[in-house]
Amino acid sequence: MPTIFAKIVRGELPSDMVYQDEQVTAFRDIHPAAPTHILIVPNRVIPTVNDLQAEDEQLVGHMVLVAQKIAQQEGIAERGYRLIINCNKEGGQEVYHLHMHLLGGRPLGPMVVRRGA
Ligand code: AMP
């Protein structure tokens, strides 16, 4: 079953795409949690961080560098931003196609709500 993000990568579903190359695609989140909320996804389906292999090391580094480039384009690089990858149920993952959230454009507050460890 192709993931919803795989269909976006292939242009079979509409998206507000901001970047694409041979390894990754980036598009705006449909339910933005901040003024800038962009998802960076590998073009190849990798379900979760747990499924990454040693040979994916370059790909993950590329995802971060693409996020850096987009943050500059969005004008939020100097003010600051946050990169998040959720993994599995307790990590809050909803779409099982690896993706990095790029969030910024307002003060984002603490990383997680403190409820005790
Ligand atoms: P996660 O909870 O880390 O799996 O994040 C999934 C994200 O995908 C959520 O922030 C959703 O709002 C976003 N999302 C789901 N469907 C779409 C879509 N068709 N286009 C853009 N973003 C989407």
XYZ file of N, CA and C in Angstrom, residues 59-117:
177
model
N 21.301 9.821 3.706
C 19.940 10.318 3.459
C 19.441 11.151 4.641
N 19.665 10.677 5.860
C 19.190 11.401 7.049
C 19.933 12.730 7.186
N 21.212 12.712 6.911
C 21.976 13.970 6.926
C 21.460 14.923 5.862
N 21.108 14.389 4.723
C 20.573 15.217 3.637
C 19.260 15.852 4.066
N 18.418 15.099 4.765
C 17.137 15.650 5.241
C 17.384 16.881 6.118
N 18.382 16.802 6.965
C 18.677 17.941 7.865
C 19.197 19.131 7.056
N 20.053 18.871 6.077
C 20.588 19.978 5.280
C 19.507 20.618 4.408
N 18.557 19.807 3.924
C 17.431 20.363 3.170
C 16.580 21.224 4.107
N 16.367 20.769 5.333
C 15.614 21.564 6.315
C 16.313 22.900 6.552
N 17.622 22.862 6.673
C 18.397 24.097 6.871
C 18.175 25.069 5.710
N 18.230 24.537 4.496
C 18.052 25.370 3.294
C 16.646 25.971 3.254
N 15.641 25.162 3.581
C 14.258 25.659 3.549
C 14.059 26.707 4.644
N 14.654 26.488 5.813
C 14.531 27.477 6.896
C 15.082 28.823 6.438
N 16.176 28.795 5.691
C 16.737 30.045 5.153
C 15.763 30.677 4.170
N 15.205 29.854 3.281
C 14.238 30.369 2.287
C 13.012 30.973 2.967
N 12.603 30.381 4.079
C 11.400 30.827 4.791
C 11.678 32.047 5.662
N 12.962 32.395 5.805
C 13.346 33.563 6.595
C 13.306 33.342 8.098
N 13.444 32.094 8.523
C 13.377 31.790 9.959
C 14.692 31.254 10.510
N 15.717 31.175 9.664
C 16.968 30.528 10.084
C 17.591 31.224 11.288
N 17.644 32.558 11.238
C 18.322 33.279 12.318
C 17.487 33.317 13.591
N 16.169 33.467 13.434
C 15.300 33.503 14.624
C 15.273 32.147 15.308
N 15.290 31.099 14.514
C 15.317 29.754 15.066
C 14.105 28.941 14.677
N 14.272 27.667 14.773
C 13.228 26.727 14.354
C 13.476 25.396 15.055
N 12.574 24.454 14.809
C 12.680 23.143 15.456
C 12.486 22.050 14.418
N 13.308 21.010 14.513
C 13.175 19.825 13.669
C 12.733 18.667 14.548
N 11.695 17.968 14.118
C 11.133 16.872 14.922
C 10.896 15.665 14.026
N 11.270 14.485 14.520
C 10.855 13.233 13.873
C 10.152 12.405 14.934
N 8.872 12.152 14.740
C 8.120 11.300 15.659
C 8.296 9.837 15.258
N 8.342 8.956 16.255
C 8.500 7.527 15.960
C 7.482 6.705 16.742
N 6.657 6.011 15.981
C 5.684 5.052 16.535
C 4.676 5.734 17.470
N 3.873 4.906 18.105
C 2.670 5.412 18.787
C 2.986 6.422 19.896
N 3.875 6.060 20.799
C 4.137 6.966 21.924
C 4.921 8.193 21.493
N 5.567 8.100 20.343
C 6.247 9.274 19.795
C 5.306 10.191 19.034
N 4.054 9.758 18.871
C 3.061 10.607 18.210
C 3.061 10.500 16.695
N 3.618 9.400 16.156
C 3.656 9.264 14.700
C 2.287 8.850 14.171
N 1.830 9.575 13.133
C 0.525 9.274 12.525
C 0.671 8.693 11.125
N 1.670 9.156 10.404
C 1.884 8.683 9.034
C 3.166 7.857 9.017
N 3.031 6.591 8.581
C 4.169 5.670 8.655
C 4.994 5.703 7.371
N 5.478 6.899 7.118
C 6.450 7.186 6.059
C 7.346 8.244 6.697
N 8.570 7.859 7.018
C 9.488 8.739 7.750
C 9.380 10.191 7.279
N 9.315 11.109 8.218
C 9.271 12.527 7.849
C 9.807 13.368 8.994
N 10.421 14.476 8.614
C 10.935 15.435 9.584
C 10.072 16.690 9.513
N 9.576 17.133 10.671
C 8.818 18.378 10.732
C 9.803 19.528 10.881
N 9.634 20.579 10.080
C 10.351 21.847 10.245
C 9.324 22.868 10.713
N 9.503 23.345 11.941
C 8.533 24.255 12.562
C 9.220 25.554 12.934
N 8.544 26.674 12.679
C 9.108 27.955 13.082
C 8.174 29.100 12.737
N 8.677 30.312 12.954
C 7.885 31.496 12.642
C 7.222 32.106 13.858
N 7.368 31.464 14.999
C 6.893 32.013 16.280
C 7.691 31.304 17.378
N 7.711 31.882 18.590
C 8.378 31.166 19.681
C 7.648 29.843 19.922
N 8.394 28.755 19.941
C 7.760 27.426 19.987
C 7.583 26.875 21.393
N 8.144 27.567 22.389
C 7.934 27.100 23.758
C 8.747 25.853 24.072
N 8.425 25.234 25.210
C 9.213 24.070 25.616
C 8.971 22.897 24.682
N 9.934 22.028 24.645
C 9.905 20.883 23.730
C 8.713 19.979 23.982
N 8.492 19.600 25.221
C 7.355 18.769 25.590
C 6.772 19.336 26.871
N 5.506 19.050 27.100
C 4.881 19.488 28.356
C 5.418 18.599 29.467
N 5.901 19.237 30.560
C 6.468 18.431 31.646
C 5.347 17.842 32.490
N 5.267 16.524 32.484
C 4.253 15.850 33.306
C 4.904 14.865 34.259
N 6.193 15.014 34.418
C 6.919 14.057 35.251
C 7.419 12.919 34.383
N 8.592 12.428 34.717
C 9.217 11.403 33.876
C 8.604 10.034 34.140
